[in-house]
CSV table of C-alpha atoms and ligand atoms in Angstrom, one decimal:
chain,number,residue,atom,x,y,z
T,12,MET,CA,71.8,56.2,43.6
T,13,GLY,CA,73.4,53.1,42.1
T,14,VAL,CA,70.5,52.4,39.8
T,15,ILE,CA,70.8,55.7,38.0
T,16,HIS,CA,74.5,55.1,37.4
T,17,GLN,CA,73.8,51.8,35.6
T,18,PRO,CA,72.2,52.7,32.3
T,19,SER,CA,72.9,49.2,30.9
T,20,SER,CA,70.5,47.5,33.3
T,21,PHE,CA,67.7,49.7,31.9
T,22,GLU,CA,68.5,48.2,28.5
T,23,ASN,CA,68.3,44.7,30.0
T,24,LEU,CA,64.8,45.4,31.2
T,25,LEU,CA,63.4,46.6,27.9
T,26,ILE,CA,62.5,44.8,24.8
T,27,THR,CA,61.0,46.6,21.8
T,28,THR,CA,58.6,44.7,19.6
T,29,ARG,CA,55.2,44.9,18.1
T,30,VAL,CA,52.0,44.3,20.1
T,31,GLU,CA,50.8,41.9,17.5
T,32,LYS,CA,53.9,39.8,17.7
T,33,VAL,CA,53.7,39.5,21.4
T,34,MET,CA,50.1,38.5,21.2
T,35,ASN,CA,50.8,36.0,18.5
T,36,TRP,CA,53.7,34.5,20.4
T,37,SER,CA,51.6,34.1,23.5
T,38,ARG,CA,48.8,32.6,21.6
T,39,ALA,CA,50.9,30.2,19.6
T,40,THR,CA,52.7,28.9,22.7
T,41,SER,CA,49.6,28.3,24.9
T,42,VAL,CA,47.0,26.8,22.7
T,43,TRP,CA,44.6,24.9,24.8
T,44,PRO,CA,42.8,22.1,22.9
T,45,MET,CA,39.4,20.7,23.8
T,46,THR,CA,39.0,17.3,25.3
T,47,PHE,CA,37.1,15.7,22.5
T,48,GLY,CA,37.5,12.6,20.4
T,49,LEU,CA,35.3,10.9,17.8
T,50,ALA,CA,36.9,7.6,16.7
T,51,CYS,CA,40.2,5.7,16.5
T,52,CYS,CA,42.2,8.8,15.8
T,53,ALA,CA,41.3,10.0,19.3
T,54,ILE,CA,43.3,7.1,20.7
T,55,GLU,CA,46.3,8.4,18.8
T,56,MET,CA,45.7,11.9,20.1
T,57,MET,CA,45.6,10.5,23.6
T,58,ALA,CA,48.9,8.7,23.0
T,59,SER,CA,50.3,12.0,21.8
T,60,GLY,CA,49.3,13.6,25.1
T,61,ALA,CA,50.8,10.8,27.2
T,62,ALA,CA,54.3,10.6,28.6
T,63,ARG,CA,56.1,9.1,25.6
T,64,PHE,CA,55.3,11.8,23.2
T,65,ASP,CA,54.1,14.5,25.6
T,66,PHE,CA,52.1,17.1,23.7
T,67,ASP,CA,52.7,19.5,26.6
T,68,ARG,CA,56.2,20.4,25.3
T,69,PHE,CA,54.6,22.6,22.7
T,70,GLY,CA,52.3,24.4,25.1
T,71,CYS,CA,49.4,22.4,23.8
T,72,GLY,CA,48.7,19.8,26.5
T,73,ILE,CA,46.1,21.4,28.6
T,74,PHE,CA,43.1,19.7,27.3
T,75,ARG,CA,40.1,21.6,28.6
T,76,ALA,CA,36.9,19.9,29.3
T,77,THR,CA,34.7,22.8,28.2
T,78,PRO,CA,34.7,24.5,24.8
T,79,ARG,CA,34.4,27.9,26.6
T,80,GLN,CA,38.1,27.6,27.7
T,81,ALA,CA,39.5,26.1,24.6
T,82,ASP,CA,41.4,27.7,21.7
T,83,LEU,CA,41.8,24.7,19.5
T,84,MET,CA,39.5,22.0,18.3
T,85,ILE,CA,41.3,18.9,17.1
T,86,VAL,CA,38.7,16.9,15.3
T,87,PRO,CA,40.1,13.3,15.6
T,88,GLY,CA,37.9,10.9,13.9
T,89,THR,CA,34.8,10.2,11.8
T,90,VAL,CA,32.2,12.9,11.6
T,91,THR,CA,28.8,11.3,11.3
T,92,TYR,CA,25.6,13.0,10.5
T,93,LYS,CA,24.3,12.3,14.0
T,94,MET,CA,27.4,13.9,15.6
T,95,ALA,CA,27.7,16.9,13.2
T,96,PRO,CA,25.2,19.2,15.0
T,97,THR,CA,27.0,18.6,18.3
T,98,ILE,CA,30.4,19.4,16.8
T,99,LYS,CA,29.0,22.5,15.3
T,100,LEU,CA,27.5,23.5,18.6
T,101,LEU,CA,30.8,23.0,20.4
T,102,TRP,CA,32.6,25.0,17.8
T,103,ASP,CA,30.1,27.8,18.1
T,104,GLN,CA,30.6,27.8,21.9
T,105,MET,CA,34.4,28.3,21.6
T,106,PRO,CA,35.5,31.9,22.1
T,107,GLU,CA,37.6,33.7,19.5
T,108,PRO,CA,40.4,33.4,18.6
T,109,LYS,CA,40.0,29.7,17.8
T,110,TRP,CA,41.5,27.2,15.4
T,111,ALA,CA,40.6,23.8,14.1
T,112,ILE,CA,42.7,20.8,13.1
T,113,ALA,CA,41.2,18.0,11.0
T,114,MET,CA,43.1,15.0,12.2
T,115,GLY,CA,43.1,11.8,10.0
T,116,SER,CA,41.6,10.9,6.7
T,117,CYS,CA,38.1,10.8,8.1
T,118,ALA,CA,38.0,14.4,9.3
T,119,THR,CA,39.7,15.7,6.2
T,120,CYS,CA,37.7,13.9,3.6
T,121,GLY,CA,35.6,11.1,4.9
T,122,GLY,CA,38.4,8.6,4.7
T,123,PRO,CA,37.3,5.0,4.2
T,124,PHE,CA,33.7,5.8,4.9
T,125,ASP,CA,32.3,6.8,1.6
T,126,SER,CA,28.9,5.9,2.8
T,127,TYR,CA,25.5,7.3,3.9
T,128,HIS,CA,26.3,8.2,7.5
T,129,THR,CA,29.6,10.1,7.2
T,130,ILE,CA,30.1,13.7,6.4
T,131,GLN,CA,32.9,13.9,3.8
T,132,GLY,CA,35.2,16.0,5.8
T,133,VAL,CA,34.6,18.2,8.9
T,134,ASP,CA,35.3,21.3,6.7
T,135,LYS,CA,31.7,20.9,5.5
T,136,ILE,CA,30.6,22.2,8.9
T,137,ILE,CA,33.4,24.2,10.5
T,138,PRO,CA,36.4,26.1,9.0
T,139,VAL,CA,39.6,24.1,9.3
T,140,ASP,CA,43.1,25.5,9.6
T,141,VAL,CA,45.3,22.4,9.3
T,142,TYR,CA,44.6,19.1,7.7
T,143,ILE,CA,46.6,16.1,8.8
T,144,PRO,CA,46.3,13.0,6.6
T,145,GLY,CA,46.9,9.5,7.8
T,146,CYS,CA,44.8,6.7,9.1
T,147,PRO,CA,45.6,7.4,11.9
T,148,PRO,CA,48.4,10.0,11.7
T,149,ARG,CA,51.3,9.2,14.0
T,150,PRO,CA,51.9,11.5,17.0
T,151,GLU,CA,54.8,13.0,15.0
T,152,ALA,CA,52.4,13.9,12.3
T,153,LEU,CA,50.0,15.5,14.8
T,154,PHE,CA,53.0,17.5,16.2
T,155,TYR,CA,54.0,18.6,12.7
T,156,GLY,CA,50.5,19.7,12.0
T,157,PHE,CA,50.3,21.5,15.3
T,158,MET,CA,53.7,23.2,14.6
T,159,LYS,CA,52.3,24.3,11.2
T,160,LEU,CA,49.4,25.8,13.1
T,161,GLN,CA,51.8,27.6,15.4
T,162,ASP,CA,53.5,29.0,12.3
T,163,LYS,CA,50.2,30.2,11.0
T,164,ILE,CA,49.3,31.8,14.3
T,165,MET,CA,52.8,33.6,14.4
T,166,THR,CA,52.3,35.0,10.9
T,167,SER,CA,48.7,36.0,11.3
T,168,SER,CA,47.7,39.6,12.0
T,169,LEU,CA,44.8,40.7,14.1
T,170,ALA,CA,43.4,42.3,11.0
T,171,ASP,CA,43.4,39.0,9.1
T,172,ARG,CA,41.1,37.3,11.4
T,173,TYR,CA,38.6,40.2,11.5
T,174,ARG,CA,39.0,41.5,8.0
T,175,GLU,CA,35.5,40.7,7.1
T,176,ILE,CA,34.2,42.6,10.1
T,177,PHE,CA,36.6,45.5,9.5
T,178,GLU,CA,35.6,45.8,5.9
T,179,GLU,CA,32.0,45.8,6.8
T,180,VAL,CA,32.5,48.5,9.4
T,181,GLY,CA,34.7,50.5,7.0
U,2,MET,CA,62.9,13.5,-20.9
U,3,SER,CA,60.6,14.5,-23.7
U,4,ASP,CA,57.0,15.7,-23.3
U,5,ALA,CA,55.8,12.6,-25.2
U,6,ASN,CA,56.5,10.4,-22.2
U,7,LEU,CA,54.4,12.4,-19.8
U,8,PRO,CA,50.8,11.4,-19.2
U,9,GLU,CA,48.2,13.5,-21.0
U,10,THR,CA,47.0,16.4,-18.9
U,11,PRO,CA,43.2,16.3,-18.4
U,12,ALA,CA,41.3,19.1,-20.0
U,13,GLY,CA,39.6,20.3,-16.8
U,14,PRO,CA,39.5,19.6,-13.1
U,15,TYR,CA,38.6,16.1,-12.1
U,16,VAL,CA,34.9,15.8,-11.4
U,17,TYR,CA,33.5,12.9,-9.5
U,18,ASP,CA,30.5,11.5,-11.2
U,19,TYR,CA,28.1,10.8,-8.4
U,20,LYS,CA,25.3,9.4,-10.5
U,21,THR,CA,27.5,6.6,-11.9
U,22,ALA,CA,29.6,6.0,-8.9
U,23,PRO,CA,29.8,2.3,-8.0
U,24,ASN,CA,28.5,2.8,-4.5
U,25,ARG,CA,25.3,4.4,-5.8
U,26,GLN,CA,24.4,1.3,-7.8
U,27,ILE,CA,22.4,-1.4,-6.1
U,28,GLU,CA,22.8,-5.0,-6.9
U,29,LEU,CA,20.2,-7.2,-5.2
U,30,PRO,CA,21.2,-10.7,-4.3
U,31,LYS,CA,19.5,-13.5,-6.4
U,32,THR,CA,19.8,-16.3,-3.9
U,33,VAL,CA,18.5,-16.9,-0.4
U,34,PRO,CA,21.4,-18.0,1.7
U,35,LEU,CA,19.3,-19.0,4.7
U,36,PRO,CA,21.0,-21.9,6.6
U,37,GLY,CA,18.7,-24.8,7.3
U,38,TYR,CA,18.7,-28.6,7.3
U,39,ARG,CA,15.8,-29.0,4.9
U,40,ALA,CA,17.1,-26.6,2.4
U,41,TYR,CA,20.5,-28.3,2.6
U,42,VAL,CA,19.0,-31.8,2.0
U,43,ALA,CA,16.9,-30.5,-1.0
U,44,GLU,CA,20.0,-28.8,-2.4
U,45,GLN,CA,22.1,-32.0,-2.1
U,46,LYS,CA,19.3,-34.0,-3.7
U,47,ALA,CA,19.0,-31.6,-6.6
U,48,GLN,CA,22.7,-31.7,-7.1
U,49,ALA,CA,22.8,-35.6,-7.2
U,50,GLU,CA,19.9,-35.6,-9.6
U,51,ALA,CA,21.6,-33.2,-11.9
U,52,GLU,CA,24.7,-35.3,-11.9
U,53,GLU,CA,22.7,-38.5,-12.6
U,54,ALA,CA,20.9,-36.9,-15.5
U,55,LYS,CA,24.2,-35.7,-16.9
U,56,TRP,CA,25.6,-39.3,-16.7
U,57,GLN,CA,22.5,-40.7,-18.3
U,58,LYS,CA,22.9,-38.3,-21.2
U,59,GLN,CA,26.5,-39.2,-21.6
U,60,LEU,CA,25.6,-42.9,-21.8
U,61,ALA,CA,22.9,-42.2,-24.4
U,62,ASP,CA,25.3,-40.2,-26.4
U,63,TYR,CA,27.7,-43.0,-26.3
U,64,GLU,CA,25.1,-45.6,-27.4
U,65,THR,CA,24.1,-43.5,-30.4
U,66,ALA,CA,27.7,-42.8,-31.4
U,67,LYS,CA,28.5,-46.6,-31.1
U,68,ALA,CA,25.5,-47.5,-33.3
U,69,LYS,CA,26.5,-44.9,-35.8
U,70,ALA,CA,30.1,-46.2,-35.9
U,71,GLU,CA,29.0,-49.8,-36.3
U,72,ALA,CA,26.7,-48.9,-39.2
U,73,GLU,CA,29.6,-47.1,-40.9
U,74,GLY,CA,32.0,-49.9,-40.2
U,75,LYS,CA,34.4,-47.6,-38.2
U,76,GLU,CA,36.1,-48.2,-34.9
U,77,ALA,CA,33.8,-48.0,-31.9
U,78,PRO,CA,34.3,-44.9,-29.6
U,79,THR,CA,35.7,-45.5,-26.1
U,80,ALA,CA,33.0,-46.1,-23.4
U,81,PRO,CA,32.6,-43.2,-20.9
U,82,VAL,CA,33.7,-43.8,-17.3
U,83,LYS,CA,31.3,-42.8,-14.5
U,84,PRO,CA,33.0,-39.9,-12.6
U,85,ALA,CA,33.7,-40.8,-8.9
U,86,PRO,CA,32.0,-38.4,-6.5
U,87,LYS,CA,34.3,-35.5,-5.7
U,88,LYS,CA,35.9,-35.7,-2.3
U,89,ASN,CA,37.0,-32.6,-0.5
U,90,ASP,CA,39.5,-33.9,2.0
U,91,THR,CA,40.8,-30.5,3.2
U,92,ASP,CA,39.6,-29.5,6.6
U,93,MET,CA,38.5,-26.1,5.3
U,94,VAL,CA,34.9,-27.2,4.5
U,95,PHE,CA,32.1,-25.7,6.5
U,96,PRO,CA,30.3,-28.4,8.3
U,97,ALA,CA,26.9,-29.4,6.9
U,98,PRO,CA,23.8,-29.0,9.0
U,99,THR,CA,22.5,-32.1,10.6
U,100,GLU,CA,19.2,-33.1,12.2
U,101,ALA,CA,18.4,-32.0,15.7
U,102,GLN,CA,19.8,-34.3,18.3
U,103,ALA,CA,20.8,-32.1,21.2
U,104,PRO,CA,18.6,-32.5,24.3
U,105,ASP,CA,17.8,-28.8,24.3
U,106,LEU,CA,16.4,-28.8,20.8
U,107,LEU,CA,14.5,-32.0,21.5
U,108,ARG,CA,13.1,-30.5,24.6
U,109,LEU,CA,12.0,-27.4,22.7
U,110,MET,CA,10.4,-29.5,20.0
U,111,GLU,CA,8.6,-31.6,22.6
U,112,LEU,CA,7.3,-28.5,24.4
U,113,LEU,CA,6.3,-26.5,21.4
U,114,GLY,CA,5.0,-29.3,19.2
U,115,ASP,CA,4.2,-28.2,15.7
U,116,LYS,CA,5.0,-24.5,16.4
U,117,VAL,CA,8.6,-25.5,15.7
U,118,GLU,CA,9.1,-25.1,11.9
U,119,GLU,CA,12.7,-26.4,11.8
U,120,ALA,CA,15.4,-27.4,14.2
U,121,PHE,CA,18.9,-28.3,13.2
U,122,GLU,CA,22.5,-28.3,14.3
U,123,GLN,CA,25.5,-27.0,12.4
U,124,ALA,CA,29.1,-26.6,13.5
U,125,GLY,CA,28.0,-27.5,17.0
U,126,GLU,CA,25.4,-24.7,17.2
U,127,MET,CA,21.8,-25.2,17.8
U,128,THR,CA,19.2,-23.4,15.7
U,129,CYS,CA,15.4,-23.5,16.2
U,130,GLN,CA,13.0,-21.8,13.8
U,131,VAL,CA,9.6,-21.2,15.3
U,132,GLY,CA,6.4,-19.9,13.8
U,133,ARG,CA,6.4,-16.1,13.7
U,134,ASP,CA,3.4,-15.8,16.0
U,135,HIS,CA,4.9,-18.0,18.7
U,136,ILE,CA,8.2,-16.4,19.3
U,137,LEU,CA,7.2,-15.0,22.6
U,138,GLU,CA,6.1,-18.4,23.8
U,139,ALA,CA,9.3,-19.9,22.7
U,140,LEU,CA,11.4,-17.2,24.4
U,141,LYS,CA,9.4,-17.6,27.6
U,142,LEU,CA,10.0,-21.4,27.6
U,143,CYS,CA,13.7,-20.9,26.9
U,144,ARG,CA,14.0,-18.6,29.8
U,145,GLU,CA,11.8,-20.3,32.4
U,146,ASP,CA,11.9,-24.0,31.7
U,147,ALA,CA,14.1,-25.7,34.3
U,148,SER,CA,16.0,-27.9,31.8
U,149,LEU,CA,16.6,-25.0,29.4
U,150,LYS,CA,17.3,-22.0,31.6
U,151,TYR,CA,18.6,-19.6,28.9
U,152,GLU,CA,18.7,-16.5,31.1
U,153,MET,CA,20.5,-14.1,28.8
U,154,LEU,CA,19.6,-12.6,25.4
U,155,ALA,CA,23.1,-12.1,24.0
U,156,ASP,CA,22.0,-10.6,20.7
U,157,GLU,CA,19.0,-10.0,18.6
U,158,THR,CA,19.3,-9.1,14.9
U,159,ALA,CA,17.7,-9.4,11.5
U,160,THR,CA,18.7,-10.3,8.0
U,161,HIS,CA,17.1,-9.1,4.7
U,162,TYR,CA,16.4,-11.7,2.0
U,163,PRO,CA,15.0,-9.8,-1.0
U,164,ALA,CA,15.1,-12.8,-3.3
U,165,ALA,CA,12.9,-14.9,-1.0
U,166,THR,CA,9.2,-15.1,-2.0
U,167,ASP,CA,7.4,-16.2,1.1
U,168,PHE,CA,9.3,-14.0,3.6
U,169,ALA,CA,11.5,-10.9,3.6
U,170,PHE,CA,13.4,-10.9,6.8
U,171,SER,CA,14.6,-13.4,9.4
U,172,VAL,CA,14.8,-12.1,13.0
U,173,VAL,CA,17.4,-14.0,15.0
U,174,TYR,CA,17.6,-14.3,18.8
U,175,HIS,CA,20.9,-15.5,20.3
U,176,LEU,CA,20.3,-16.9,23.8
U,177,THR,CA,23.0,-17.8,26.3
U,178,SER,CA,22.7,-19.9,29.4
U,179,LEU,CA,25.2,-18.8,31.9
U,180,ALA,CA,24.3,-21.6,34.3
U,181,ARG,CA,24.6,-24.4,31.7
U,182,LYS,CA,27.2,-22.8,29.5
U,183,LYS,CA,25.1,-23.3,26.4
U,184,ARG,CA,24.0,-21.2,23.4
U,185,LEU,CA,20.9,-21.4,21.4
U,186,ARG,CA,19.6,-19.6,18.4
U,187,LEU,CA,15.9,-18.9,17.7
U,188,ARG,CA,14.8,-17.7,14.4
U,189,ILE,CA,11.6,-16.4,12.8
U,190,LEU,CA,10.9,-15.6,9.2
U,191,ILE,CA,8.6,-12.6,8.6
U,192,PRO,CA,7.2,-11.0,5.6
U,193,GLU,CA,7.4,-7.2,4.8
U,194,GLY,CA,5.3,-5.2,7.2
U,195,PHE,CA,4.8,-7.9,9.8
U,196,GLU,CA,5.2,-6.7,13.4
U,197,PRO,CA,6.6,-9.4,15.7
U,198,GLN,CA,6.1,-9.4,19.4
U,199,SER,CA,8.8,-7.5,21.3
U,200,ALA,CA,11.2,-9.7,23.3
U,201,THR,CA,11.4,-6.9,25.9
U,202,GLN,CA,8.4,-8.6,27.6
U,203,ILE,CA,10.7,-11.5,28.6
U,204,TYR,CA,14.3,-10.1,28.2
U,205,PRO,CA,14.2,-6.4,29.0
U,206,GLY,CA,17.7,-6.1,27.4
U,207,ALA,CA,16.1,-6.5,24.0
U,208,ASN,CA,15.0,-2.8,24.1
U,209,TRP,CA,17.9,-1.2,22.3
U,210,LEU,CA,18.5,-4.3,20.1
U,211,GLU,CA,15.0,-4.0,18.8
U,212,ARG,CA,15.3,-0.3,18.3
U,213,GLU,CA,18.4,-1.0,16.2
U,214,ILE,CA,16.5,-3.5,14.1
U,215,TRP,CA,13.8,-0.9,13.6
U,216,ASP,CA,16.4,1.7,12.6
U,217,MET,CA,18.4,-0.6,10.3
U,218,PHE,CA,15.7,-2.8,8.8
U,219,GLY,CA,12.3,-1.1,9.4
U,220,ILE,CA,10.8,-4.0,11.4
U,221,ARG,CA,8.5,-2.6,14.1
U,222,PHE,CA,7.9,-4.6,17.3
U,223,GLN,CA,4.6,-4.8,19.1
U,224,HIS,CA,4.5,-3.7,22.7
U,225,HIS,CA,8.0,-2.2,22.6
U,226,PRO,CA,8.3,0.6,25.2
U,227,ASP,CA,10.1,3.1,22.9
U,228,MET,CA,10.1,2.2,19.2
U,229,THR,CA,12.4,5.0,18.0
U,230,ARG,CA,15.5,5.2,15.9
U,231,ILE,CA,18.8,4.6,17.8
U,232,LEU,CA,21.7,5.0,15.4
U,233,CYS,CA,20.5,7.3,12.7
U,234,PRO,CA,19.3,10.8,13.5
U,235,GLU,CA,15.6,11.4,13.9
U,236,GLY,CA,13.7,11.8,10.7
U,237,TRP,CA,16.2,9.8,8.6
U,238,GLU,CA,14.9,8.4,5.4
U,239,GLY,CA,15.0,4.7,4.8
U,240,HIS,CA,16.5,1.8,6.7
U,241,PRO,CA,20.2,1.5,5.8
U,242,LEU,CA,20.8,-2.3,6.2
U,243,ARG,CA,18.1,-3.2,3.7
U,244,LYS,CA,19.6,-4.6,0.6
U,245,GLU,CA,17.9,-2.0,-1.7
U,246,TYR,CA,19.6,0.9,0.2
U,247,PRO,CA,22.6,2.3,-1.7
U,248,VAL,CA,25.8,2.6,0.3
U,249,VAL,CA,25.9,6.4,0.0
U,250,GLY,CA,22.2,6.7,0.9
U,251,TRP,CA,19.5,8.6,-0.9
U,252,GLY,CA,21.3,11.9,-1.1
U,253,GLN,CA,21.2,13.1,2.4
U,254,ARG,CA,25.0,13.2,2.4
U,255,ASP,CA,25.3,15.5,-0.6
U,256,ILE,CA,22.8,18.3,-0.2
U,257,ASP,CA,20.6,18.3,2.8
U,258,PHE,CA,21.7,18.8,6.4
U,259,ARG,CA,19.1,18.5,9.0
U,260,ASP,CA,20.4,20.8,11.7
U,261,ASP,CA,22.2,23.6,10.0
U,262,ARG,CA,22.7,26.1,12.7
U,263,SER,CA,25.2,28.4,10.9
U,264,GLY,CA,23.8,28.2,7.4
U,265,MET,CA,27.1,26.8,6.1
U,266,LEU,CA,25.6,23.6,4.8
U,267,ASN,CA,22.9,25.6,3.2
U,268,ARG,CA,25.6,27.6,1.3
U,269,ILE,CA,27.2,24.3,0.2
U,270,ALA,CA,23.8,23.1,-1.0
U,271,LEU,CA,23.3,26.3,-2.9
U,272,GLU,CA,26.8,25.9,-4.5
U,273,LYS,CA,26.1,22.2,-5.4
U,274,ALA,CA,22.8,23.1,-6.9
U,275,GLY,CA,24.5,25.9,-8.8
U,276,GLN,CA,26.9,23.4,-10.3
U,277,LEU,CA,24.0,21.3,-11.3
U,278,GLY,CA,22.3,24.3,-12.9
U,279,ILE,CA,19.6,24.7,-10.4
U,280,ASN,CA,18.9,28.1,-8.9
U,281,LEU,CA,17.8,27.7,-5.3
U,282,LYS,CA,18.6,31.2,-4.2
U,283,GLN,CA,15.6,33.1,-2.9
U,284,PRO,CA,15.4,36.8,-4.1
U,285,LYS,CA,16.3,39.0,-1.2
U,286,ALA,CA,13.4,40.9,0.5
U,287,GLU,CA,14.0,44.6,0.5
B,26,LIG,S1,41.2,8.4,9.8
B,26,LIG,FE1,41.5,6.2,10.2
B,26,LIG,S2,42.2,6.1,12.3
B,26,LIG,FE2,41.3,8.1,12.0
B,26,LIG,S3,39.2,8.0,12.7
B,26,LIG,FE3,39.2,7.6,10.5
B,26,LIG,S4,39.4,5.4,10.3
B,26,LIG,FE4,40.0,5.9,12.4
């Protein structure tokens, strides 16, 4: 049959790679963030998602309305003491693998609010992968931060994320 | 470039000194900037008197200098000139308060009699200060009297005056009349611990405003349906808009976290305590 006499098409069908790389690639190009905003930075995040800047080009535009379907938590804005337990709860509800971006000065270090009601950086309550400075960061800055996160995902190994667990199990 | 031009490298990592940080220090105001006609008149009078006293002293000094010069046979000193009152002819001055002339204020004064402590106008705004036990009556009149008809409570807030001796707070009610397109301000002065009547009995919209006042200033309102905190989390210490409250609070921000589900803040607290040389770690139970 014709198919047998065409060995080159068989080569066209096959790609050899590592499982980890495929998984990382698929994860990095379909990061679903959570619909969630805290302050003025959230407006900038919405602008990034809208037509002019179009976050979707990076595979990151499907803002999910529930933490259970989200991979990425962009924390855009001021983290107050009153809001912190809620943010922590949402983070705990997100399934692994999950990432967090601290967007803006407020989420990275408290920003202009060196006062009684603001937690000085969201990293006091959840682990953060990428910090984006700016008040607010421009959409380009958010994209750059997100591309940095994609780099991080591409270079991560499955063992990295679960090293603690693996080491415990032995 | 030689090394001598470089700034000196600090010996260790930069450590923020929380204890001496400027936003930890409290500076209480020494004046009572409470707007009012009577206070304004008194201030003007005191100022004029001070200037007059200064002028009299100058005159007396001149007289003595003149007598001395005459006795010594020298030339007499030049006579002082009375300074003309300073005139500020820019239009940037804030208008001074004037006596109540608006019909609304007159009507209120007529209806409430001596329960009105002070009424004045400033920059086209009407202000009426009533006795602190009669605020409910005044609000009721404002809402229901046919010639006043202030049917909306636009805002209710308070101010802290720690330098004042006979009161500690002013509670301010901003009323709006949509039908008559007018605004009126009612004000009461209350001491620490006084509980004014809740305006929710007349304007139900005062509910959250009064909760905010309780949260920020610690003023409780009688007969309020739900006197709980609204902005700060439950169980917060202190009332942040009081003047004696430091900007960074009383330490909640640094160490304690009230709802620490994952134990992460607990770990931060342990670390911080470790830096301060306090061992908070509990020995592990076997
Ligand atoms: S960093 Fe600036 S823009 Fe962003 S939330 Fe804070 S104050 Fe607003």
